[in-house]
Coordinates of C-alpha atoms and ligand atoms in Angstrom, one line a residue:
X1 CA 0.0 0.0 0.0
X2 CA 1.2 3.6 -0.8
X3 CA 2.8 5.8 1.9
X4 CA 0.5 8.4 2.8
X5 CA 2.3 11.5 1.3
X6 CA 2.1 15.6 1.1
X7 CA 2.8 17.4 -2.7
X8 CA 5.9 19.4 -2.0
X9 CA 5.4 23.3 -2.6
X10 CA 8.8 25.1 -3.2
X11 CA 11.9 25.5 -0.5
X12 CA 11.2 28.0 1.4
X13 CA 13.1 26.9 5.1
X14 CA 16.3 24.4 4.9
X15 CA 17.4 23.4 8.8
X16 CA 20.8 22.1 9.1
X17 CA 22.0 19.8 11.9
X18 CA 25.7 21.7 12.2
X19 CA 26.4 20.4 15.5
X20 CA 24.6 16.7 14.7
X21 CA 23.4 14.9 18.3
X22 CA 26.0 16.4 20.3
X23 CA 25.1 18.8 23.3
X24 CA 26.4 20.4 26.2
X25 CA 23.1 19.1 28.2
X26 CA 20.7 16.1 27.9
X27 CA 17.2 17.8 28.2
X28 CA 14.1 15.5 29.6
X29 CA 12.2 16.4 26.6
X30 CA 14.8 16.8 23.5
X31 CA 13.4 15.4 20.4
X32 CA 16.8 13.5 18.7
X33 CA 17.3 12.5 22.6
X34 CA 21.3 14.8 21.9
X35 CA 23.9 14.9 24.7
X36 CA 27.4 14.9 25.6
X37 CA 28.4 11.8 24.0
X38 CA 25.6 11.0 21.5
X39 CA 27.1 11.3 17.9
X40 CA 24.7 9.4 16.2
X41 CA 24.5 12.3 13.6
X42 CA 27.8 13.9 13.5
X43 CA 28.6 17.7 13.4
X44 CA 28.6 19.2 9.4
X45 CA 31.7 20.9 8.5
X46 CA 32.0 24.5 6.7
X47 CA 32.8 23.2 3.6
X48 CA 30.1 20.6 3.9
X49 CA 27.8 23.5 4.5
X50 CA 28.8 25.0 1.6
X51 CA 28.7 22.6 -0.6
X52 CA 24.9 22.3 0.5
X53 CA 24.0 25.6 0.2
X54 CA 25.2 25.3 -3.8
X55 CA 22.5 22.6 -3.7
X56 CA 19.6 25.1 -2.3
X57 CA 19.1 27.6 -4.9
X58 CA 16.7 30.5 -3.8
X59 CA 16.2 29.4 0.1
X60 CA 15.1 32.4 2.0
X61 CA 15.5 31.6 5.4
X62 CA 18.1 29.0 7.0
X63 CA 18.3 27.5 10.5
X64 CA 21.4 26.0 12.1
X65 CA 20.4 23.6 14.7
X66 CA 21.7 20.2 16.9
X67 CA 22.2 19.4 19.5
X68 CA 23.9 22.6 20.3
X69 CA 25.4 24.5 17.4
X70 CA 28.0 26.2 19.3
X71 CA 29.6 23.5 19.8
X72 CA 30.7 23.4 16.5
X73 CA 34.3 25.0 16.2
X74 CA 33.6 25.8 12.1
X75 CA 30.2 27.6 13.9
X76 CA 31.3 31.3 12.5
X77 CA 32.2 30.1 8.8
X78 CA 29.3 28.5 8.5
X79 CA 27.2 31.3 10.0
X80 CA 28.5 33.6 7.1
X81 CA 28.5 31.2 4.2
X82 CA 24.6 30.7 5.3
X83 CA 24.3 34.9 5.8
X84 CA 25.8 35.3 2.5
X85 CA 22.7 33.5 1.2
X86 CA 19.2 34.1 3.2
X87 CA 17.9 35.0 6.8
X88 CA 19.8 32.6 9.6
X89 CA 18.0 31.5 12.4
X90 CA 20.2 29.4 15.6
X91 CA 18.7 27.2 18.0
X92 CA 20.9 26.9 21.3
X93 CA 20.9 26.3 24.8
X94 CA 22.1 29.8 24.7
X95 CA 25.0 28.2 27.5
X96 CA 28.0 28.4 25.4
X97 CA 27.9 32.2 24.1
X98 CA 30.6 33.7 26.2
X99 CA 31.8 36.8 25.6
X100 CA 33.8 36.9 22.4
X101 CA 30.9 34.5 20.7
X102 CA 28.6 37.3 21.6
X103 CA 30.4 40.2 19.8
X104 CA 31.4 38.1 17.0
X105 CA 27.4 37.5 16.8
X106 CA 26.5 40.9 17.1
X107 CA 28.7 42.5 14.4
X108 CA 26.7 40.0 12.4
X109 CA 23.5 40.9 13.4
X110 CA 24.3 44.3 12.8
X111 CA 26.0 44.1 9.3
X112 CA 25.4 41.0 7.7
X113 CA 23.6 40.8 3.9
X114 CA 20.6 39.3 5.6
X115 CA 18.7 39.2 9.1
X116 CA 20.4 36.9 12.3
X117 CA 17.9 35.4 14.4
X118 CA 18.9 33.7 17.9
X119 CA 17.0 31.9 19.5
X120 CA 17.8 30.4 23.1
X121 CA 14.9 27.3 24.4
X122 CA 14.5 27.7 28.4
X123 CA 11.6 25.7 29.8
X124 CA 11.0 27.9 32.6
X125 CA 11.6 31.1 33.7
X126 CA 13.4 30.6 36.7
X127 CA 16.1 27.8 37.9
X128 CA 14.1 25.2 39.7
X129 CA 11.2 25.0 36.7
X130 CA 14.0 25.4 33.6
X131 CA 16.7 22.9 35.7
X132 CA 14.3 20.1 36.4
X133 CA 14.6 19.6 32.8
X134 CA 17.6 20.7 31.5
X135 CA 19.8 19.9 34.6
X136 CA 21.6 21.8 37.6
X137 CA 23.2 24.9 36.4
X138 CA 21.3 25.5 32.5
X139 CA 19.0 28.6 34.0
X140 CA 22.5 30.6 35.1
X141 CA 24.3 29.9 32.3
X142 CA 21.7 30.4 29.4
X143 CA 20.6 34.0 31.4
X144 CA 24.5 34.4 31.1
X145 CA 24.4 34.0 27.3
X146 CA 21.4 36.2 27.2
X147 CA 22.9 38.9 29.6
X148 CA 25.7 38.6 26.6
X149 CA 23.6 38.7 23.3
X150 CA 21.5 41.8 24.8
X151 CA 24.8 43.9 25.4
X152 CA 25.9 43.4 22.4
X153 CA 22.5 44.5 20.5
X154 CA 21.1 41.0 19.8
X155 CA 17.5 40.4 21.8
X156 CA 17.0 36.5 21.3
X157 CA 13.7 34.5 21.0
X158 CA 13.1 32.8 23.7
X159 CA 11.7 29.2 22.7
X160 CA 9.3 26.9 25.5
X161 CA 8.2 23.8 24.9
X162 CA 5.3 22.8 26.8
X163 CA 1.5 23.0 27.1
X164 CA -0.6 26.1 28.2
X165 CA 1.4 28.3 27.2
X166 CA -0.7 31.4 27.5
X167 CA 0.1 30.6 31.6
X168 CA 3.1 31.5 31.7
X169 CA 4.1 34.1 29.2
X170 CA 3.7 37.2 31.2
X171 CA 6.3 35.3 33.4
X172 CA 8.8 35.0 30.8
X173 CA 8.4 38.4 29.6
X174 CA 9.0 39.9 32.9
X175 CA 11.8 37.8 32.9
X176 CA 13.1 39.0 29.6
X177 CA 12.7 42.6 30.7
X178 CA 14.6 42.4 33.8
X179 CA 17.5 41.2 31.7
X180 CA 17.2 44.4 29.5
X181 CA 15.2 42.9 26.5
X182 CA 13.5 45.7 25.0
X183 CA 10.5 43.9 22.8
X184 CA 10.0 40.3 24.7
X185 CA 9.6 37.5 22.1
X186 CA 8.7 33.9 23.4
X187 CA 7.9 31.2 20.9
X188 CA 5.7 28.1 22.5
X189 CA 7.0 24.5 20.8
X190 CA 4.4 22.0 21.7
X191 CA 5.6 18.7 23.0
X192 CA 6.3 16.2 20.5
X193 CA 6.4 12.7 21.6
X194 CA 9.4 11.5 20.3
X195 CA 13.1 11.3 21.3
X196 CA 13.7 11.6 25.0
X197 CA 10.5 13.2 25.4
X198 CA 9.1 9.4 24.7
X199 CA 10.5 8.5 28.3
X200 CA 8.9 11.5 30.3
X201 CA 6.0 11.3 28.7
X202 CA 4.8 9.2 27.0
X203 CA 4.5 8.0 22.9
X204 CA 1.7 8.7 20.8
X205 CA -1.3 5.8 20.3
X206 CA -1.9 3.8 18.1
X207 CA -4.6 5.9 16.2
X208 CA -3.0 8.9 15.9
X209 CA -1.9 10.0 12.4
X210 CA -3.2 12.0 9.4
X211 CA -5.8 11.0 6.7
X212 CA -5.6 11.0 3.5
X213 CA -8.4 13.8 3.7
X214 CA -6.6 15.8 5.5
X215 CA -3.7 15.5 4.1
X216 CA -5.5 15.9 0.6
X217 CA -6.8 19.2 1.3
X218 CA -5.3 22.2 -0.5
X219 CA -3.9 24.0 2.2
X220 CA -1.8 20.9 3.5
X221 CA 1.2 21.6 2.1
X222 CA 1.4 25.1 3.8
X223 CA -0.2 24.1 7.1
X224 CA 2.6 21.1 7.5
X225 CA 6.0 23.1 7.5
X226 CA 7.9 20.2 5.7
X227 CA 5.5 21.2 2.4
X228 CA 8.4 24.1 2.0
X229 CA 11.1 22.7 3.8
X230 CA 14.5 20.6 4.2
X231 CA 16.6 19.6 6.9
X232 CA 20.0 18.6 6.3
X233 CA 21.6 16.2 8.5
X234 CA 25.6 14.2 8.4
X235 CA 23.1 11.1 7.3
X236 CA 21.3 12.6 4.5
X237 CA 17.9 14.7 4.0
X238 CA 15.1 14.6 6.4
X239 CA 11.5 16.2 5.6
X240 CA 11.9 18.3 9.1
X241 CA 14.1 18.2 12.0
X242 CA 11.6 15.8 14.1
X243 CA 12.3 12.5 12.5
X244 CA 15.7 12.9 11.8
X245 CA 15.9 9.3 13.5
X246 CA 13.3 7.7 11.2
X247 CA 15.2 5.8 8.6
X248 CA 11.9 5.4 6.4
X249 CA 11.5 9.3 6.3
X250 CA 15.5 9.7 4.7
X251 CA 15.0 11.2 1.3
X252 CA 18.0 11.5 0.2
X253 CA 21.7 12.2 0.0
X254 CA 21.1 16.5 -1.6
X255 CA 18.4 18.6 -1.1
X256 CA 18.0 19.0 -5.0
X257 CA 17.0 15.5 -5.3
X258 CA 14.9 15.1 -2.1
X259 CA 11.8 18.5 -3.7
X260 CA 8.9 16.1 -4.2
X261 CA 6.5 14.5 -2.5
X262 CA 7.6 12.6 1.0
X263 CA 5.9 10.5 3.3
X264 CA 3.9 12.0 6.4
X265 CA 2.7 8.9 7.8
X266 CA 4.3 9.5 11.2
X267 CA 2.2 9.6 14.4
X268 CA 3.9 13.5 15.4
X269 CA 2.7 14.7 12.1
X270 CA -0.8 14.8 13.9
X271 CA 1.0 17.1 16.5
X272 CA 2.2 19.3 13.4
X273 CA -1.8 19.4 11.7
X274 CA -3.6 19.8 15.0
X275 CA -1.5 22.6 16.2
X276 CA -0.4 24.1 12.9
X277 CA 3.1 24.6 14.8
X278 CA 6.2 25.6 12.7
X279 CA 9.6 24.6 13.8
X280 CA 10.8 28.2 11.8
X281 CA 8.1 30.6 12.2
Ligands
LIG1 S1 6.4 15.6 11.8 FE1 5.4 17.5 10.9 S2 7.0 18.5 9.7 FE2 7.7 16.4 10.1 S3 7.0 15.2 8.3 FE3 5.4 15.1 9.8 S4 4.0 16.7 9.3 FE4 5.9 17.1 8.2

């Protein structure tokens, strides 16, 4: 029987996995279950990222992600060779922007061709809520990276993953505002059940999936973020960043070859339709 599968639009958003499974931290609830020693998917080198980017013609907005990209030593290169190119977006822990990192981000943010976007996850906006998932010590040293980014003219995005989000927000932006953020931005991820997450949580049942109605339905292709989007990863091409460790769901070796229709027949692409979230956006 045919894979249940979504038309593909255009590239619009190409993630890359620059830092592959490695991180600083092992987070409760991360997705590709990264950590200190998990190199399942290895880090990308500059010239790799290169290379790629020849492959991605007319991209408009790129996102480096991990594990923790600043854990990558080629992390400036490839910031630049992506800047040269489209909008940048980086997902981090925010705990390994020291000082230098920080000005060497903010002349970028203030000159580069195109727009620089940080964006540091917390999971609560104070130690004992953020460090009971991220472990002793995260909340200090990601409010250190912060405290770094804002003097040197960068206000991150503060990403949350979680449920009710609309609790808490007022809590974070207080938070935001004491550490001189100017125009509070907090972006609500909701919790996918795979990865780690899988542990704490729970999986999804049995049942839950898309239809082929749904998936049928005109708007589908702009509702599901992978209808205009790539992510790129040491093992190949992934439709989106959340089953990078789904064998079924590799497309390919270069983006070029992997724009038409792929599979959506996972049980979190329910989470994607029902809450219309975007890993980018
Ligand atoms: S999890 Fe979401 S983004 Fe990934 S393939 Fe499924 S619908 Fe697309």
């Amino acid at each position: 029987m045919p894979r249940l599968s979504l038309p593909f639009v255009w590239l619009d958003t190409l993630w890359i996995q620059v830092s592959g499974t490695l991180c600083n931290i092992a987070c409760r609830h991360c997705l590709v279950s990264a950590g200190p020693k998990v190199d399942r998917h290895r880090m990308l080198s500059a010239d790799e990222v290169v290379k790629l980017l020849d492959d991605c013609e007319g991209v408009r907005e790129i996102w480096l992600t991990g594990g923790e990209p600043f854990l990558n030593p080629e992390i400036l290169a490839i910031l630049d060779a992506c800047l040269e190119r489209a909008a940048v977006g980086v997902l981090t822990n925010g705990m390994r922007i020291d000082e230098p990192m920080a000005r060497a981000l903010g002349a970028r943010f203030r000159e580069a061709a195109h727009n620089l976007e940080i964006r540091v996850s917390l999971d609560g906006p104070d130690a004992a809520a953020n460090d009971a998932i991220r472990g002793r010590g995260a909340f200090l040293a990601a409010m250190g990276g912060i405290s770094r980014l804002v003097t040197e003219g960068v206000e991150p995005i503060v990403a949350v993953t979680g449920l009710e989000p609309e609790k808490k927000v007022e809590e974070f932006h207080k938070m935001l505002r004491l550490m001189g953020v100017s125009r509070p931005r907090v972006k609500w991820i909701p919790p996918f059940k795979v990865g780690r997450e899988v542990a704490r949580g729970g999986g999804y049942a049995p049942f839950e999936g898309l239809n082929s109605a749904q998936v049928e339905e005109p708007e589908a292709p702009h509702r599901l973020q992978c209808g205009t989007s790539r992510t790129v990863t040491s093992q190949g091409v992934f439709p989106c960043p959340i089953l990078i460790d789904e064998p079924s769901f590799l497309l390919g070796a270069r983006v070029s070859e992997t724009l038409v229709p792929h599979p959506v027949d996972h049980p979190a692409c329910s989470t994607c339709w029902e809450t219309g979230f975007s890993c980018s956006r």
